[in-house]
Amino acid sequence: MPEKEQVVVDSEMKKRYMNGETWKFEDDIDNSNNNMSVSVSDGVLLGIDGGTTSTVCICMPMIIPFSHSQLQSLPILSRAVAGCSNHNSIGEIAAKETLEQVMADALSKCGSKRSSVRAVCLAVSGVNHPTDQQRILNWLRDIFPSDVRLYVQNDAVAALASGTIGKLHGCVLIAGTGSIAYGFTEDGKEARAAGAGPVLGDWGSGYGISAQALTAVIRAHDGRGPSTMLTSSILQALGLSSAEELIGWTYADPSWARIAALVPVVVSCAEAADEVANKILLESAQELASSVKAVVGRLGLCGQDGKGAFPLVLVGGVLEANTRWDVGKEVIKCISKYFPGVLPIRPKVEPAVGAAWLAWNFFMKEYNKELCSC
């Protein structure tokens, strides 16, 4: 796109953020008479978990004073859901539109305006470098008043916080459409492994599992690989009659989430003792475990003797313990061989709640620091 044209587009996008229809609901809100006004007298905070499949925004009350031990008792005022917000998957403009809309929807549902917001923690996949964070922070500053505290993290950080009540310590493994392992030490050091997208090999992810299954079907059809139950099961699930049609289906819309949706079919075939499907899942579990091993080793979370205790938060559809072939259980089994002190945690709340808890923790840390300096 020519530079002049890009400037015009960016200008129009910014204008829509500040004055467009997305925030038109604010004109109809009178916070002083709103039913929620008692609950949000100190304002509200937003936690956003933005992924490749969906984006969730949680709105909670910002209560001051308040202690960390009470954090789990904070009520959810509203919850909004939207589609993909990974800029690497759908492009930056579409990702911003999704994020803006989901935040507006959450505030609208609880009858709040942007002027009521005290802190926002946006945890989104695709944030892989400080430049990514800064670009998103600059965009958020165009949307919210200048006194709102804004924090941008990778979505893995919110997932970790969902299992540790907002504390950044330990390791998280996400295996949904994509996969990533992310860890923090108590003194703030961090490390990550994987999470670079399907082109660079997220082979333990939902996309990776499904892509290998599709490849196995084509290999079996060509005679380059063993026959597999995956062929009939995938064709039936997609309403196709032949492996040749599978090629057209795949490239008609190669979006990551669409491919990853085939994971349940692979799991069903593995549970039915299909050797090809079983091998795909076993190798995927080993790949996920290797990501965790890399992070834990680099940060020394296991202590000098390798036996120290540390939390491992497991998040994502691939790791859900709802089938006989439990990928998460197999991952833990692999990791325990190296780190016997691992403490697996399956969060009871979604990552967006973890993002909201992070917003509270980050805000209070700055708030208390400012009080001490007065």
C-alpha positions as YAML, in Angstrom:
chain: A
units: angstrom
residues:
- id: 1
  name: MET
  ca: [0.00, 0.00, 0.00]
- id: 2
  name: PRO
  ca: [1.45, 3.44, -0.92]
- id: 3
  name: GLU
  ca: [2.66, 5.46, 2.07]
- id: 4
  name: LYS
  ca: [0.18, 8.30, 1.49]
- id: 5
  name: GLU
  ca: [-2.74, 5.87, 1.24]
- id: 6
  name: GLN
  ca: [-1.62, 4.09, 4.43]
- id: 7
  name: VAL
  ca: [-1.57, 7.41, 6.31]
- id: 8
  name: VAL
  ca: [-5.15, 8.10, 5.20]
- id: 9
  name: VAL
  ca: [-6.28, 4.62, 6.31]
- id: 10
  name: ASP
  ca: [-4.57, 4.97, 9.71]
- id: 11
  name: SER
  ca: [-6.14, 8.39, 10.20]
- id: 12
  name: GLU
  ca: [-9.62, 7.07, 9.43]
- id: 13
  name: MET
  ca: [-9.13, 4.10, 11.75]
- id: 14
  name: LYS
  ca: [-8.06, 6.39, 14.60]
- id: 15
  name: LYS
  ca: [-11.03, 8.66, 13.98]
- id: 16
  name: ARG
  ca: [-13.39, 5.68, 14.19]
- id: 17
  name: TYR
  ca: [-11.85, 4.54, 17.48]
- id: 18
  name: MET
  ca: [-12.36, 7.92, 19.11]
- id: 19
  name: ASN
  ca: [-15.72, 8.98, 17.67]
- id: 20
  name: GLY
  ca: [-17.19, 6.00, 15.86]
- id: 21
  name: GLU
  ca: [-20.19, 3.82, 16.38]
- id: 22
  name: THR
  ca: [-18.31, 1.31, 18.54]
- id: 23
  name: TRP
  ca: [-18.56, 3.64, 21.53]
- id: 24
  name: LYS
  ca: [-21.89, 5.24, 20.67]
- id: 25
  name: PHE
  ca: [-23.53, 3.45, 23.63]
- id: 26
  name: GLU
  ca: [-21.65, 5.80, 25.98]
- id: 27
  name: ASP
  ca: [-23.89, 8.66, 24.92]
- id: 28
  name: ASP
  ca: [-26.86, 6.84, 26.44]
- id: 29
  name: ILE
  ca: [-25.23, 6.02, 29.75]
- id: 30
  name: ASP
  ca: [-25.61, 8.11, 32.86]
- id: 31
  name: ASN
  ca: [-23.33, 6.42, 35.39]
- id: 32
  name: SER
  ca: [-24.77, 8.34, 38.30]
- id: 33
  name: ASN
  ca: [-28.17, 6.69, 37.81]
- id: 34
  name: ASN
  ca: [-26.93, 3.37, 36.53]
- id: 35
  name: ASN
  ca: [-27.86, 0.23, 38.45]
- id: 36
  name: MET
  ca: [-24.21, -0.79, 38.55]
- id: 37
  name: SER
  ca: [-23.03, 2.48, 40.10]
- id: 38
  name: VAL
  ca: [-22.86, 1.11, 43.64]
- id: 39
  name: SER
  ca: [-20.68, -1.85, 42.54]
- id: 40
  name: VAL
  ca: [-18.24, 0.23, 40.51]
- id: 41
  name: SER
  ca: [-17.80, 3.30, 42.74]
- id: 42
  name: ASP
  ca: [-14.01, 2.92, 42.47]
- id: 43
  name: GLY
  ca: [-14.23, 2.23, 38.77]
- id: 44
  name: VAL
  ca: [-13.72, -0.97, 36.82]
- id: 45
  name: LEU
  ca: [-10.89, -2.92, 35.28]
- id: 46
  name: LEU
  ca: [-10.77, -4.93, 32.07]
- id: 47
  name: GLY
  ca: [-9.00, -8.22, 31.43]
- id: 48
  name: ILE
  ca: [-8.76, -9.41, 27.84]
- id: 49
  name: ASP
  ca: [-7.56, -12.78, 26.60]
- id: 50
  name: GLY
  ca: [-7.03, -12.58, 22.87]
- id: 51
  name: GLY
  ca: [-6.28, -15.75, 20.97]
- id: 52
  name: THR
  ca: [-6.31, -17.25, 17.53]
- id: 53
  name: THR
  ca: [-9.75, -18.82, 17.98]
- id: 54
  name: SER
  ca: [-11.59, -16.33, 20.18]
- id: 55
  name: THR
  ca: [-11.22, -13.21, 22.31]
- id: 56
  name: VAL
  ca: [-12.79, -12.77, 25.75]
- id: 57
  name: CYS
  ca: [-13.09, -9.58, 27.80]
- id: 58
  name: ILE
  ca: [-13.95, -9.61, 31.50]
- id: 59
  name: CYS
  ca: [-15.04, -6.53, 33.45]
- id: 60
  name: MET
  ca: [-14.53, -6.48, 37.23]
- id: 61
  name: PRO
  ca: [-14.94, -3.78, 39.89]
- id: 62
  name: MET
  ca: [-11.81, -1.93, 40.99]
- id: 63
  name: ILE
  ca: [-12.11, -1.91, 44.78]
- id: 64
  name: ILE
  ca: [-9.65, 0.09, 46.90]
- id: 65
  name: PRO
  ca: [-8.49, -0.80, 49.52]
- id: 66
  name: PHE
  ca: [-8.45, -4.51, 48.79]
- id: 67
  name: SER
  ca: [-6.03, -7.34, 49.51]
- id: 68
  name: HIS
  ca: [-4.61, -9.96, 47.15]
- id: 69
  name: SER
  ca: [-6.09, -12.73, 49.32]
- id: 70
  name: GLN
  ca: [-9.56, -11.43, 48.42]
- id: 71
  name: LEU
  ca: [-8.90, -11.30, 44.68]
- id: 72
  name: GLN
  ca: [-10.85, -14.48, 43.90]
- id: 73
  name: SER
  ca: [-13.94, -12.93, 45.46]
- id: 74
  name: LEU
  ca: [-14.09, -10.06, 42.96]
- id: 75
  name: PRO
  ca: [-17.33, -10.48, 40.99]
- id: 76
  name: ILE
  ca: [-17.48, -10.53, 37.22]
- id: 77
  name: LEU
  ca: [-19.65, -7.61, 36.16]
- id: 78
  name: SER
  ca: [-19.78, -8.60, 32.51]
- id: 79
  name: ARG
  ca: [-18.23, -10.88, 29.91]
- id: 80
  name: ALA
  ca: [-17.99, -10.35, 26.14]
- id: 81
  name: VAL
  ca: [-16.74, -12.67, 23.41]
- id: 82
  name: ALA
  ca: [-15.45, -12.00, 19.90]
- id: 83
  name: GLY
  ca: [-13.40, -13.78, 17.25]
- id: 84
  name: CYS
  ca: [-9.68, -14.01, 16.51]
- id: 85
  name: SER
  ca: [-7.45, -11.10, 17.58]
- id: 86
  name: ASN
  ca: [-4.03, -12.48, 16.65]
- id: 87
  name: HIS
  ca: [-2.59, -9.92, 14.22]
- id: 88
  name: ASN
  ca: [-0.28, -12.55, 12.72]
- id: 89
  name: SER
  ca: [-3.34, -14.57, 11.72]
- id: 90
  name: ILE
  ca: [-5.88, -11.98, 10.53]
- id: 91
  name: GLY
  ca: [-3.89, -8.77, 10.11]
- id: 92
  name: GLU
  ca: [-3.44, -5.77, 12.39]
- id: 93
  name: ILE
  ca: [-6.51, -3.77, 11.36]
- id: 94
  name: ALA
  ca: [-8.91, -6.69, 11.82]
- id: 95
  name: ALA
  ca: [-7.27, -7.62, 15.15]
- id: 96
  name: LYS
  ca: [-7.67, -4.07, 16.48]
- id: 97
  name: GLU
  ca: [-11.31, -3.95, 15.42]
- id: 98
  name: THR
  ca: [-11.99, -7.21, 17.27]
- id: 99
  name: LEU
  ca: [-10.25, -6.02, 20.44]
- id: 100
  name: GLU
  ca: [-11.95, -2.65, 20.42]
- id: 101
  name: GLN
  ca: [-15.38, -4.18, 19.92]
- id: 102
  name: VAL
  ca: [-15.01, -6.78, 22.67]
- id: 103
  name: MET
  ca: [-13.92, -4.12, 25.19]
- id: 104
  name: ALA
  ca: [-16.82, -1.89, 24.20]
- id: 105
  name: ASP
  ca: [-19.27, -4.80, 24.50]
- id: 106
  name: ALA
  ca: [-18.04, -5.68, 28.01]
- id: 107
  name: LEU
  ca: [-18.38, -2.09, 29.23]
- id: 108
  name: SER
  ca: [-21.77, -1.70, 27.58]
- id: 109
  name: LYS
  ca: [-23.10, -4.86, 29.24]
- id: 110
  name: CYS
  ca: [-22.30, -3.57, 32.73]
- id: 111
  name: GLY
  ca: [-23.36, -0.01, 31.99]
- id: 112
  name: SER
  ca: [-19.91, 1.55, 32.25]
- id: 113
  name: LYS
  ca: [-17.97, 4.04, 30.16]
- id: 114
  name: ARG
  ca: [-14.29, 4.29, 29.33]
- id: 115
  name: SER
  ca: [-14.10, 7.08, 31.92]
- id: 116
  name: SER
  ca: [-14.90, 4.45, 34.58]
- id: 117
  name: VAL
  ca: [-11.95, 2.25, 33.62]
- id: 118
  name: ARG
  ca: [-8.97, 2.29, 35.98]
- id: 119
  name: ALA
  ca: [-6.81, -0.41, 34.41]
- id: 120
  name: VAL
  ca: [-6.72, -2.62, 31.31]
- id: 121
  name: CYS
  ca: [-4.62, -5.75, 30.86]
- id: 122
  name: LEU
  ca: [-4.65, -6.90, 27.27]
- id: 123
  name: ALA
  ca: [-3.10, -10.36, 26.94]
- id: 124
  name: VAL
  ca: [-3.05, -11.35, 23.29]
- id: 125
  name: SER
  ca: [-1.34, -14.00, 21.23]
- id: 126
  name: GLY
  ca: [1.15, -12.67, 18.73]
- id: 127
  name: VAL
  ca: [2.80, -10.31, 21.24]
- id: 128
  name: ASN
  ca: [6.30, -11.68, 20.89]
- id: 129
  name: HIS
  ca: [8.55, -8.62, 21.21]
- id: 130
  name: PRO
  ca: [8.66, -5.27, 23.06]
- id: 131
  name: THR
  ca: [7.87, -3.55, 19.77]
- id: 132
  name: ASP
  ca: [4.60, -5.52, 19.62]
- id: 133
  name: GLN
  ca: [3.75, -4.36, 23.14]
- id: 134
  name: GLN
  ca: [4.56, -0.73, 22.40]
- id: 135
  name: ARG
  ca: [2.53, -0.68, 19.19]
- id: 136
  name: ILE
  ca: [-0.54, -2.03, 20.99]
- id: 137
  name: LEU
  ca: [-0.03, 0.32, 23.96]
- id: 138
  name: ASN
  ca: [0.04, 3.30, 21.61]
- id: 139
  name: TRP
  ca: [-3.20, 2.12, 20.03]
- id: 140
  name: LEU
  ca: [-4.87, 1.63, 23.45]
- id: 141
  name: ARG
  ca: [-3.87, 5.16, 24.46]
- id: 142
  name: ASP
  ca: [-5.88, 6.46, 21.52]
- id: 143
  name: ILE
  ca: [-8.97, 4.73, 22.94]
- id: 144
  name: PHE
  ca: [-8.85, 5.29, 26.71]
- id: 145
  name: PRO
  ca: [-8.46, 8.42, 28.85]
- id: 146
  name: SER
  ca: [-4.88, 9.33, 29.74]
- id: 147
  name: ASP
  ca: [-5.24, 8.32, 33.42]
- id: 148
  name: VAL
  ca: [-6.12, 4.68, 32.64]
- id: 149
  name: ARG
  ca: [-3.30, 2.24, 33.44]
- id: 150
  name: LEU
  ca: [-2.60, 0.07, 30.39]
- id: 151
  name: TYR
  ca: [-0.71, -3.23, 30.33]
- id: 152
  name: VAL
  ca: [0.00, -5.47, 27.34]
- id: 153
  name: GLN
  ca: [1.18, -9.07, 27.66]
- id: 154
  name: ASN
  ca: [1.32, -12.27, 25.66]
- id: 155
  name: ASP
  ca: [-1.82, -14.35, 26.21]
- id: 156
  name: ALA
  ca: [0.30, -17.00, 27.94]
- id: 157
  name: VAL
  ca: [0.89, -14.59, 30.83]
- id: 158
  name: ALA
  ca: [-2.84, -14.30, 31.51]
- id: 159
  name: ALA
  ca: [-3.17, -18.06, 31.30]
- id: 160
  name: LEU
  ca: [-0.47, -18.45, 33.95]
- id: 161
  name: ALA
  ca: [-2.19, -15.86, 36.15]
- id: 162
  name: SER
  ca: [-5.49, -17.76, 35.90]
- id: 163
  name: GLY
  ca: [-3.87, -20.65, 37.77]
- id: 164
  name: THR
  ca: [-1.78, -18.62, 40.24]
- id: 165
  name: ILE
  ca: [-4.36, -15.96, 41.20]
- id: 166
  name: GLY
  ca: [-2.54, -13.23, 39.34]
- id: 167
  name: LYS
  ca: [0.97, -14.01, 40.59]
- id: 168
  name: LEU
  ca: [3.68, -14.38, 37.97]
- id: 169
  name: HIS
  ca: [5.66, -17.39, 39.13]
- id: 170
  name: GLY
  ca: [5.98, -20.84, 37.59]
- id: 171
  name: CYS
  ca: [5.30, -22.09, 34.10]
- id: 172
  name: VAL
  ca: [2.24, -22.20, 31.89]
- id: 173
  name: LEU
  ca: [1.65, -24.49, 28.94]
- id: 174
  name: ILE
  ca: [-1.01, -23.48, 26.44]
- id: 175
  name: ALA
  ca: [-2.11, -25.94, 23.80]
- id: 176
  name: GLY
  ca: [-5.13, -24.76, 21.89]
- id: 177
  name: THR
  ca: [-5.12, -23.70, 18.27]
- id: 178
  name: GLY
  ca: [-1.47, -22.77, 18.85]
- id: 179
  name: SER
  ca: [0.95, -23.70, 21.62]
- id: 180
  name: ILE
  ca: [3.44, -21.94, 23.87]
- id: 181
  name: ALA
  ca: [5.28, -22.48, 27.15]
- id: 182
  name: TYR
  ca: [5.99, -19.39, 29.25]
- id: 183
  name: GLY
  ca: [7.59, -19.05, 32.66]
- id: 184
  name: PHE
  ca: [8.48, -16.51, 35.34]
- id: 185
  name: THR
  ca: [10.76, -16.60, 38.36]
- id: 186
  name: GLU
  ca: [9.79, -14.81, 41.56]
- id: 187
  name: ASP
  ca: [12.35, -12.08, 40.83]
- id: 188
  name: GLY
  ca: [10.81, -11.31, 37.43]
- id: 189
  name: LYS
  ca: [12.97, -13.25, 34.98]
- id: 190
  name: GLU
  ca: [11.00, -14.78, 32.13]
- id: 191
  name: ALA
  ca: [11.46, -17.25, 29.30]
- id: 192
  name: ARG
  ca: [9.35, -18.82, 26.59]
- id: 193
  name: ALA
  ca: [9.47, -21.68, 24.13]
- id: 194
  name: ALA
  ca: [7.43, -22.39, 20.99]
- id: 195
  name: GLY
  ca: [4.54, -20.06, 20.20]
- id: 196
  name: ALA
  ca: [6.04, -19.04, 16.86]
- id: 197
  name: GLY
  ca: [3.05, -20.15, 14.79]
- id: 198
  name: PRO
  ca: [2.41, -23.16, 12.55]
- id: 199
  name: VAL
  ca: [4.95, -22.25, 9.88]
- id: 200
  name: LEU
  ca: [7.73, -22.43, 12.47]
- id: 201
  name: GLY
  ca: [6.52, -25.63, 14.04]
- id: 202
  name: ASP
  ca: [3.92, -25.48, 16.85]
- id: 203
  name: TRP
  ca: [3.60, -29.24, 16.47]
- id: 204
  name: GLY
  ca: [2.03, -29.88, 19.84]
- id: 205
  name: SER
  ca: [-0.79, -27.45, 19.11]
- id: 206
  name: GLY
  ca: [-4.28, -28.17, 17.83]
- id: 207
  name: TYR
  ca: [-3.21, -26.94, 14.42]
- id: 208
  name: GLY
  ca: [-0.09, -29.11, 14.50]
- id: 209
  name: ILE
  ca: [-2.02, -32.23, 15.49]
- id: 210
  name: SER
  ca: [-4.65, -31.69, 12.82]
- id: 211
  name: ALA
  ca: [-2.12, -30.80, 10.12]
- id: 212
  name: GLN
  ca: [-0.26, -34.04, 10.80]
- id: 213
  name: ALA
  ca: [-3.53, -35.96, 10.63]
- id: 214
  name: LEU
  ca: [-4.42, -34.41, 7.27]
- id: 215
  name: THR
  ca: [-0.94, -35.21, 6.01]
- id: 216
  name: ALA
  ca: [-1.34, -38.81, 7.19]
- id: 217
  name: VAL
  ca: [-4.57, -39.13, 5.19]
- id: 218
  name: ILE
  ca: [-2.88, -37.88, 2.01]
- id: 219
  name: ARG
  ca: [0.13, -40.13, 2.58]
- id: 220
  name: ALA
  ca: [-2.12, -43.15, 3.05]
- id: 221
  name: HIS
  ca: [-4.05, -42.28, -0.11]
- id: 222
  name: ASP
  ca: [-0.83, -41.98, -2.11]
- id: 223
  name: GLY
  ca: [0.61, -45.20, -0.75]
- id: 224
  name: ARG
  ca: [3.43, -43.35, 1.00]
- id: 225
  name: GLY
  ca: [2.15, -44.11, 4.46]
- id: 226
  name: PRO
  ca: [0.15, -46.71, 6.40]
- id: 227
  name: SER
  ca: [-3.61, -46.93, 6.13]
- id: 228
  name: THR
  ca: [-5.42, -45.17, 8.96]
- id: 229
  name: MET
  ca: [-8.86, -44.73, 10.43]
- id: 230
  name: LEU
  ca: [-8.22, -41.00, 10.14]
- id: 231
  name: THR
  ca: [-9.15, -41.18, 6.46]
- id: 232
  name: SER
  ca: [-12.75, -42.27, 6.88]
- id: 233
  name: SER
  ca: [-13.25, -40.31, 10.10]
- id: 234
  name: ILE
  ca: [-12.00, -36.98, 8.75]
- id: 235
  name: LEU
  ca: [-13.81, -37.35, 5.43]
- id: 236
  name: GLN
  ca: [-17.04, -38.13, 7.28]
- id: 237
  name: ALA
  ca: [-16.58, -35.20, 9.67]
- id: 238
  name: LEU
  ca: [-16.09, -32.82, 6.74]
- id: 239
  name: GLY
  ca: [-18.76, -34.29, 4.50]
- id: 240
  name: LEU
  ca: [-16.27, -35.24, 1.81]
- id: 241
  name: SER
  ca: [-16.21, -38.39, -0.32]
- id: 242
  name: SER
  ca: [-12.52, -38.75, -1.22]
- id: 243
  name: ALA
  ca: [-9.02, -37.80, -0.14]
- id: 244
  name: GLU
  ca: [-8.63, -35.72, -3.30]
- id: 245
  name: GLU
  ca: [-11.43, -33.46, -2.07]
- id: 246
  name: LEU
  ca: [-9.51, -32.98, 1.16]
- id: 247
  name: ILE
  ca: [-6.82, -31.02, -0.69]
- id: 248
  name: GLY
  ca: [-9.37, -28.52, -1.99]
- id: 249
  name: TRP
  ca: [-11.01, -28.24, 1.44]
- id: 250
  name: THR
  ca: [-7.69, -27.51, 3.12]
- id: 251
  name: TYR
  ca: [-6.58, -24.71, 0.82]
- id: 252
  name: ALA
  ca: [-10.02, -23.15, 0.35]
- id: 253
  name: ASP
  ca: [-9.56, -21.59, 3.79]
- id: 254
  name: PRO
  ca: [-6.34, -22.59, 5.56]
- id: 255
  name: SER
  ca: [-7.11, -20.58, 8.73]
- id: 256
  name: TRP
  ca: [-5.45, -21.98, 11.81]
- id: 257
  name: ALA
  ca: [-8.60, -22.43, 13.89]
- id: 258
  name: ARG
  ca: [-10.45, -24.19, 11.07]
- id: 259
  name: ILE
  ca: [-7.70, -26.79, 10.75]
- id: 260
  name: ALA
  ca: [-7.31, -27.17, 14.53]
- id: 261
  name: ALA
  ca: [-11.01, -28.00, 14.91]
- id: 262
  name: LEU
  ca: [-10.22, -31.53, 13.70]
- id: 263
  name: VAL
  ca: [-8.42, -32.45, 16.94]
- id: 264
  name: PRO
  ca: [-11.45, -34.29, 18.44]
- id: 265
  name: VAL
  ca: [-11.51, -36.54, 15.36]
- id: 266
  name: VAL
  ca: [-7.84, -37.41, 15.87]
- id: 267
  name: VAL
  ca: [-8.43, -38.14, 19.56]
- id: 268
  name: SER
  ca: [-11.41, -40.39, 18.74]
- id: 269
  name: CYS
  ca: [-9.30, -42.39, 16.30]
- id: 270
  name: ALA
  ca: [-6.52, -42.75, 18.86]
- id: 271
  name: GLU
  ca: [-9.03, -43.96, 21.45]
- id: 272
  name: ALA
  ca: [-10.17, -46.54, 18.90]
- id: 273
  name: ALA
  ca: [-6.57, -47.85, 18.77]
- id: 274
  name: ASP
  ca: [-5.58, -46.34, 15.42]
- id: 275
  name: GLU
  ca: [-1.78, -46.51, 15.41]
- id: 276
  name: VAL
  ca: [-1.26, -43.44, 13.23]
- id: 277
  name: ALA
  ca: [-3.50, -41.23, 15.35]
- id: 278
  name: ASN
  ca: [-1.98, -42.59, 18.55]
- id: 279
  name: LYS
  ca: [1.53, -41.78, 17.30]
- id: 280
  name: ILE
  ca: [0.52, -38.23, 16.38]
- id: 281
  name: LEU
  ca: [-0.86, -37.56, 19.86]
- id: 282
  name: LEU
  ca: [2.06, -39.21, 21.66]
- id: 283
  name: GLU
  ca: [4.64, -37.23, 19.71]
- id: 284
  name: SER
  ca: [2.61, -34.04, 20.23]
- id: 285
  name: ALA
  ca: [2.59, -34.61, 24.00]
- id: 286
  name: GLN
  ca: [6.35, -35.12, 23.91]
- id: 287
  name: GLU
  ca: [6.76, -31.92, 21.89]
- id: 288
  name: LEU
  ca: [4.71, -29.96, 24.42]
- id: 289
  name: ALA
  ca: [6.71, -31.44, 27.27]
- id: 290
  name: SER
  ca: [9.95, -30.41, 25.57]
- id: 291
  name: SER
  ca: [8.73, -26.79, 25.48]
- id: 292
  name: VAL
  ca: [8.07, -26.87, 29.22]
- id: 293
  name: LYS
  ca: [11.41, -28.55, 29.87]
- id: 294
  name: ALA
  ca: [13.21, -25.78, 27.94]
- id: 295
  name: VAL
  ca: [11.53, -22.98, 29.94]
- id: 296
  name: VAL
  ca: [11.95, -24.63, 33.34]
- id: 297
  name: GLY
  ca: [15.60, -25.38, 32.63]
- id: 298
  name: ARG
  ca: [16.43, -21.85, 31.47]
- id: 299
  name: LEU
  ca: [14.80, -20.27, 34.52]
- id: 300
  name: GLY
  ca: [15.92, -22.84, 37.06]
- id: 301
  name: LEU
  ca: [12.36, -23.20, 38.38]
- id: 302
  name: CYS
  ca: [13.15, -26.72, 39.56]
- id: 303
  name: GLY
  ca: [16.03, -25.66, 41.82]
- id: 304
  name: GLN
  ca: [19.67, -26.67, 41.61]
- id: 305
  name: ASP
  ca: [18.94, -30.35, 42.24]
- id: 306
  name: GLY
  ca: [16.13, -30.47, 39.67]
- id: 307
  name: LYS
  ca: [13.63, -31.60, 42.28]
- id: 308
  name: GLY
  ca: [12.26, -28.26, 43.45]
- id: 309
  name: ALA
  ca: [8.52, -27.63, 43.39]
- id: 310
  name: PHE
  ca: [6.99, -25.24, 40.86]
- id: 311
  name: PRO
  ca: [3.47, -24.70, 39.49]
- id: 312
  name: LEU
  ca: [2.69, -25.80, 35.94]
- id: 313
  name: VAL
  ca: [-0.56, -24.30, 34.69]
- id: 314
  name: LEU
  ca: [-2.22, -26.27, 31.87]
- id: 315
  name: VAL
  ca: [-4.55, -24.35, 29.56]
- id: 316
  name: GLY
  ca: [-6.18, -25.01, 26.20]
- id: 317
  name: GLY
  ca: [-8.56, -27.41, 24.52]
- id: 318
  name: VAL
  ca: [-5.84, -29.91, 23.60]
- id: 319
  name: LEU
  ca: [-4.97, -30.35, 27.30]
- id: 320
  name: GLU
  ca: [-8.51, -30.68, 28.65]
- id: 321
  name: ALA
  ca: [-9.00, -33.88, 30.62]
- id: 322
  name: ASN
  ca: [-12.25, -35.00, 29.01]
- id: 323
  name: THR
  ca: [-11.19, -38.03, 26.97]
- id: 324
  name: ARG
  ca: [-9.62, -41.41, 27.56]
- id: 325
  name: TRP
  ca: [-6.62, -40.28, 25.52]
- id: 326
  name: ASP
  ca: [-5.62, -37.45, 27.86]
- id: 327
  name: VAL
  ca: [-2.92, -35.34, 26.19]
- id: 328
  name: GLY
  ca: [-2.44, -33.23, 29.33]
- id: 329
  name: LYS
  ca: [-1.90, -36.33, 31.47]
- id: 330
  name: GLU
  ca: [0.68, -37.62, 29.00]
- id: 331
  name: VAL
  ca: [2.47, -34.25, 29.06]
- id: 332
  name: ILE
  ca: [2.65, -34.32, 32.87]
- id: 333
  name: LYS
  ca: [3.95, -37.88, 32.74]
- id: 334
  name: CYS
  ca: [6.77, -36.80, 30.40]
- id: 335
  name: ILE
  ca: [7.67, -33.74, 32.48]
- id: 336
  name: SER
  ca: [7.64, -35.62, 35.79]
- id: 337
  name: LYS
  ca: [10.49, -37.81, 34.55]
- id: 338
  name: TYR
  ca: [12.71, -34.72, 34.49]
- id: 339
  name: PHE
  ca: [11.11, -32.57, 37.20]
- id: 340
  name: PRO
  ca: [9.52, -34.65, 40.00]
- id: 341
  name: GLY
  ca: [8.54, -31.48, 41.85]
- id: 342
  name: VAL
  ca: [6.14, -30.26, 39.17]
- id: 343
  name: LEU
  ca: [2.74, -29.19, 40.55]
- id: 344
  name: PRO
  ca: [0.13, -29.41, 37.77]
- id: 345
  name: ILE
  ca: [-2.70, -26.87, 37.95]
- id: 346
  name: ARG
  ca: [-5.81, -26.89, 35.79]
- id: 347
  name: PRO
  ca: [-7.33, -23.43, 36.37]
- id: 348
  name: LYS
  ca: [-10.92, -23.10, 37.52]
- id: 349
  name: VAL
  ca: [-11.25, -19.73, 35.78]
- id: 350
  name: GLU
  ca: [-10.60, -18.70, 32.19]
- id: 351
  name: PRO
  ca: [-7.48, -16.73, 31.14]
- id: 352
  name: ALA
  ca: [-9.47, -13.51, 30.74]
- id: 353
  name: VAL
  ca: [-10.09, -13.58, 34.49]
- id: 354
  name: GLY
  ca: [-6.35, -14.07, 34.93]
- id: 355
  name: ALA
  ca: [-5.81, -10.96, 32.78]
- id: 356
  name: ALA
  ca: [-8.21, -9.00, 35.02]
- id: 357
  name: TRP
  ca: [-6.34, -10.19, 38.11]
- id: 358
  name: LEU
  ca: [-3.10, -9.06, 36.48]
- id: 359
  name: ALA
  ca: [-4.62, -5.65, 35.82]
- id: 360
  name: TRP
  ca: [-5.48, -5.39, 39.52]
- id: 361
  name: ASN
  ca: [-2.02, -6.56, 40.65]
- id: 362
  name: PHE
  ca: [-0.15, -4.25, 38.26]
- id: 363
  name: PHE
  ca: [-2.37, -1.31, 39.22]
- id: 364
  name: MET
  ca: [-2.00, -1.87, 42.97]
- id: 365
  name: LYS
  ca: [1.77, -2.26, 42.70]
- id: 366
  name: GLU
  ca: [2.01, 1.16, 41.04]
- id: 367
  name: TYR
  ca: [-0.62, 2.64, 43.36]
- id: 368
  name: ASN
  ca: [1.19, 1.52, 46.53]
- id: 369
  name: LYS
  ca: [4.53, 2.69, 45.13]
- id: 370
  name: GLU
  ca: [3.06, 6.14, 44.52]
- id: 371
  name: LEU
  ca: [1.65, 6.26, 48.07]
- id: 372
  name: CYS
  ca: [5.05, 5.38, 49.53]
- id: 373
  name: SER
  ca: [6.73, 8.14, 47.53]
- id: 374
  name: CYS
  ca: [4.35, 10.82, 48.79]
...
